[in-house]
Structure formats: structure tokens, C-alpha cells
Coordinates of N, CA and C in Angstrom, one line a residue:
M1299 N -173.6 -119.0 -6.5 CA -172.8 -120.2 -6.6 C -171.5 -119.8 -7.4
I1300 N -170.4 -120.2 -6.8 CA -169.1 -119.9 -7.4 C -168.6 -121.1 -8.2
S1301 N -168.3 -120.8 -9.5 CA -167.8 -121.9 -10.3 C -166.5 -122.5 -9.9
T1302 N -166.2 -123.7 -10.3 CA -164.9 -124.3 -9.9 C -163.7 -123.6 -10.3
P1303 N -163.6 -123.0 -11.6 CA -162.4 -122.2 -11.9 C -162.3 -121.0 -11.0
D1304 N -163.4 -120.4 -10.7 CA -163.3 -119.2 -9.8 C -162.9 -119.6 -8.4
R1305 N -163.3 -120.8 -7.9 CA -162.9 -121.3 -6.6 C -161.4 -121.5 -6.7
Q1306 N -160.9 -122.1 -7.8 CA -159.5 -122.4 -7.9 C -158.7 -121.1 -7.8
R1307 N -159.1 -120.1 -8.5 CA -158.5 -118.8 -8.6 C -158.5 -118.2 -7.2
A1308 N -159.6 -118.2 -6.5 CA -159.7 -117.7 -5.1 C -158.8 -118.4 -4.2
I1309 N -158.7 -119.7 -4.3 CA -157.8 -120.4 -3.4 C -156.4 -120.0 -3.6
A1310 N -156.0 -119.9 -4.9 CA -154.6 -119.5 -5.3 C -154.3 -118.1 -4.7
L1311 N -155.3 -117.2 -4.9 CA -155.0 -115.9 -4.3 C -154.9 -115.8 -2.8
I1312 N -155.7 -116.6 -2.2 CA -155.7 -116.7 -0.7 C -154.3 -117.3 -0.3
E1313 N -153.9 -118.4 -0.9 CA -152.7 -119.0 -0.6 C -151.5 -118.1 -0.8
E1314 N -151.6 -117.3 -1.9 CA -150.5 -116.3 -2.2 C -150.4 -115.3 -1.1
A1315 N -151.6 -114.8 -0.7 CA -151.7 -113.7 0.4 C -151.2 -114.3 1.7
R1316 N -151.5 -115.5 2.0 CA -151.0 -116.1 3.2 C -149.5 -116.4 3.2
A1317 N -149.0 -116.7 2.1 CA -147.6 -116.9 1.9 C -146.8 -115.6 2.2
Q1318 N -147.5 -114.5 1.9 CA -146.9 -113.2 2.2 C -147.2 -112.6 3.5
G1319 N -147.8 -113.4 4.4 CA -148.0 -113.0 5.8 C -149.5 -112.6 6.1
A1320 N -150.4 -112.6 5.2 CA -151.8 -112.2 5.5 C -152.5 -113.3 6.3
R1321 N -153.4 -112.9 7.2 CA -154.2 -113.8 7.9 C -155.3 -114.4 7.0
L1322 N -155.7 -115.6 7.3 CA -156.7 -116.2 6.5 C -158.0 -115.4 6.4
E1323 N -158.5 -114.9 7.6 CA -159.7 -114.2 7.6 C -159.7 -112.9 6.8
A1324 N -158.5 -112.2 6.8 CA -158.4 -111.0 6.1 C -158.3 -111.3 4.6
A1325 N -157.6 -112.3 4.2 CA -157.5 -112.7 2.8 C -158.9 -113.1 2.2
C1326 N -159.6 -113.8 3.0 CA -161.0 -114.3 2.6 C -161.9 -113.1 2.5
R1327 N -161.8 -112.2 3.5 CA -162.7 -111.0 3.5 C -162.5 -110.2 2.2
E1328 N -161.3 -110.0 1.7 CA -161.0 -109.3 0.5 C -161.7 -109.9 -0.7
L1329 N -161.9 -111.2 -0.7 CA -162.6 -111.9 -1.8 C -164.1 -112.0 -1.6
G1330 N -164.5 -111.6 -0.4 CA -166.0 -111.6 -0.2 C -166.5 -113.0 0.3
I1331 N -165.6 -113.8 0.8 CA -166.0 -115.1 1.4 C -165.6 -115.2 2.8
T1332 N -166.1 -116.2 3.5 CA -165.7 -116.4 4.9 C -164.6 -117.4 5.0
A1333 N -163.9 -117.4 6.1 CA -162.8 -118.4 6.3 C -163.4 -119.8 6.3
R1334 N -164.6 -119.9 6.8 CA -165.2 -121.2 6.8 C -165.5 -121.7 5.4
T1335 N -165.9 -120.8 4.5 CA -166.1 -121.2 3.1 C -164.8 -121.7 2.5
Y1336 N -163.7 -121.0 2.8 CA -162.4 -121.4 2.3 C -162.1 -122.8 2.8
Q1337 N -162.3 -123.0 4.1 CA -162.0 -124.3 4.7 C -162.9 -125.4 4.1
R1338 N -164.1 -125.2 3.8 CA -165.0 -126.2 3.2 C -164.4 -126.5 1.8
W1339 N -164.1 -125.5 1.0 CA -163.6 -125.7 -0.3 C -162.3 -126.5 -0.4
T1340 N -161.5 -126.4 0.7 CA -160.1 -127.0 0.7 C -160.1 -128.2 1.7
R1341 N -161.2 -128.7 2.1 CA -161.2 -129.8 3.1 C -160.4 -131.0 2.6
G1342 N -159.6 -131.5 3.4 CA -158.8 -132.7 3.0 C -157.6 -132.3 2.1
G1343 N -157.3 -131.1 1.9 CA -156.1 -130.7 1.1 C -156.4 -130.6 -0.4
E1344 N -157.6 -130.8 -0.8 CA -158.0 -130.7 -2.2 C -159.2 -129.9 -2.4
L1345 N -159.4 -129.4 -3.6 CA -160.5 -128.5 -4.0 C -161.8 -129.4 -4.1
H1346 N -162.9 -129.0 -3.5 CA -164.1 -129.7 -3.6 C -165.1 -128.9 -4.4
E1347 N -165.6 -129.5 -5.5 CA -166.6 -128.8 -6.3 C -167.9 -128.7 -5.7
D1348 N -168.7 -127.8 -6.1 CA -170.1 -127.6 -5.6 C -170.9 -128.7 -6.1
Q1349 N -171.6 -129.4 -5.2 CA -172.4 -130.6 -5.6 C -173.9 -130.3 -5.7
R1350 N -174.3 -129.0 -5.4 CA -175.7 -128.7 -5.5 C -176.3 -128.9 -6.9
P1351 N -175.6 -128.5 -8.0 CA -176.2 -128.7 -9.3 C -176.4 -130.2 -9.7
L1352 N -175.7 -131.1 -9.0 CA -175.8 -132.5 -9.3 C -176.8 -133.3 -8.6
V1353 N -177.4 -132.7 -7.6 CA -178.4 -133.3 -6.7 C -179.7 -133.4 -7.4
G1354 N -180.3 -134.6 -7.4 CA -181.7 -134.7 -7.9 C -182.7 -134.0 -7.1
R1355 N -183.6 -133.3 -7.8 CA -184.6 -132.5 -7.1 C -186.0 -133.2 -7.3
P1356 N -186.7 -133.3 -6.2 CA -188.1 -133.9 -6.3 C -189.0 -133.1 -7.1
V1357 N -189.9 -133.7 -7.7 CA -190.9 -133.0 -8.5 C -192.0 -132.4 -7.5
P1358 N -192.3 -131.1 -7.6 CA -193.3 -130.6 -6.7 C -194.7 -131.3 -6.9
A1359 N -195.4 -131.4 -5.8 CA -196.7 -132.0 -5.8 C -197.7 -131.3 -6.7
N1360 N -197.5 -130.0 -6.9 CA -198.4 -129.2 -7.7 C -197.9 -128.9 -9.1
A1361 N -196.9 -129.6 -9.5 CA -196.3 -129.4 -10.8 C -197.4 -129.9 -11.9
L1362 N -197.4 -129.1 -13.0 CA -198.3 -129.5 -14.1 C -197.8 -130.7 -14.8
T1363 N -198.7 -131.5 -15.3 CA -198.3 -132.6 -16.1 C -198.0 -132.1 -17.5
P1364 N -197.3 -132.9 -18.3 CA -197.1 -132.4 -19.7 C -198.4 -132.1 -20.5
A1365 N -199.4 -132.9 -20.2 CA -200.7 -132.7 -20.9 C -201.4 -131.4 -20.4
E1366 N -201.3 -131.1 -19.1 CA -201.8 -129.8 -18.6 C -201.1 -128.6 -19.2
E1367 N -199.8 -128.7 -19.2 CA -198.9 -127.7 -19.8 C -199.3 -127.4 -21.3
Q1368 N -199.4 -128.5 -22.0 CA -199.8 -128.3 -23.4 C -201.1 -127.7 -23.6
E1369 N -202.1 -128.1 -22.8 CA -203.4 -127.5 -22.8 C -203.4 -126.0 -22.6
I1370 N -202.6 -125.6 -21.6 CA -202.5 -124.1 -21.4 C -201.8 -123.4 -22.6
L1371 N -200.8 -124.0 -23.1 CA -200.2 -123.4 -24.3 C -201.1 -123.3 -25.5
D1372 N -201.9 -124.4 -25.7 CA -202.9 -124.4 -26.8 C -203.9 -123.2 -26.6
V1373 N -204.4 -123.0 -25.4 CA -205.3 -121.9 -25.1 C -204.7 -120.6 -25.4
C1374 N -203.4 -120.4 -24.9 CA -202.7 -119.2 -25.0 C -202.4 -118.8 -26.5
H1375 N -202.3 -119.8 -27.3 CA -202.0 -119.6 -28.7 C -203.2 -119.4 -29.6
R1376 N -204.4 -119.6 -29.1 CA -205.6 -119.3 -29.8 C -205.7 -117.9 -30.3
P1377 N -206.2 -117.6 -31.5 CA -206.2 -116.2 -32.0 C -206.9 -115.2 -31.0
E1378 N -208.0 -115.6 -30.3 CA -208.7 -114.7 -29.5 C -207.9 -114.4 -28.2
Y1379 N -206.9 -115.2 -27.8 CA -206.2 -114.9 -26.6 C -204.7 -114.5 -26.9
A1380 N -204.3 -114.6 -28.1 CA -202.9 -114.4 -28.5 C -202.3 -113.1 -28.1
S1381 N -203.1 -112.0 -28.1 CA -202.6 -110.7 -27.8 C -202.8 -110.3 -26.3
L1382 N -203.4 -111.2 -25.5 CA -203.6 -110.9 -24.1 C -202.5 -111.4 -23.2
P1383 N -202.2 -110.7 -22.1 CA -201.3 -111.2 -21.1 C -201.9 -112.4 -20.3
P1384 N -201.2 -113.2 -19.7 CA -201.7 -114.4 -19.0 C -202.8 -114.1 -17.9
E1385 N -202.6 -113.0 -17.2 CA -203.6 -112.7 -16.1 C -204.9 -112.3 -16.7
Q1386 N -205.0 -111.8 -17.9 CA -206.3 -111.5 -18.6 C -206.9 -112.7 -19.2
I1387 N -206.1 -113.7 -19.6 CA -206.6 -114.9 -20.1 C -207.3 -115.7 -19.0
V1388 N -206.7 -115.7 -17.8 CA -207.3 -116.3 -16.6 C -208.6 -115.7 -16.3
L1389 N -208.7 -114.4 -16.4 CA -210.0 -113.7 -16.1 C -211.1 -114.1 -17.1
V1390 N -210.7 -114.2 -18.4 CA -211.7 -114.5 -19.4 C -212.1 -115.9 -19.3
K1391 N -211.2 -116.8 -18.9 CA -211.6 -118.3 -18.8 C -212.4 -118.6 -17.6
S1392 N -212.3 -117.8 -16.5 CA -213.0 -118.1 -15.3 C -214.4 -117.6 -15.2

């Protein structure tokens, strides 16, 4: 994921290269992006920020509840298990 300041810098570099006669594809290739990525970033004549970090994510069906997570931590912190790696604790408990 490319940060907004890095996108702004990339767009400025590409626009500078194009002003000096470079083709869009060649300028984008130098920065390691595709021309399509550049087009998405500049759609409508303005910079578009990455919206992926802002999207709500569903909780997985197999996610631990806070109580289950705390129970696991309590077991792992017991003196008899404190020095064991998790895979050995699982073997001892089963």
C-alpha cells in the first residue's frame, strides 16, 4: 500500500517526466507502477487516497471471544507452562 504523500510525490514525478516528453507508461514503469494505477490515483483530476484502511472488516466466524482469549492467556502464564512454546502447551493440554 502506497501512502498518500508517496502517491503525491509519484504523481508529481510522472507529471514532470511527461512535461519533458516522456510517455506515461515509461514514466510509470520507472516508479514501479502501472499506467492504470496512475489513472486510478488521478481519476477526475484530483488525487484519490487509498480507502482500504477505512473499510470496516467483518469479524471472522472462528474468532475467539474476549473470554476465550483471556482463558488462553491465563493458561499460558501459569508457572508450569510459562517456559513452553505454544505448540507444546497444546500437546500437554490435549
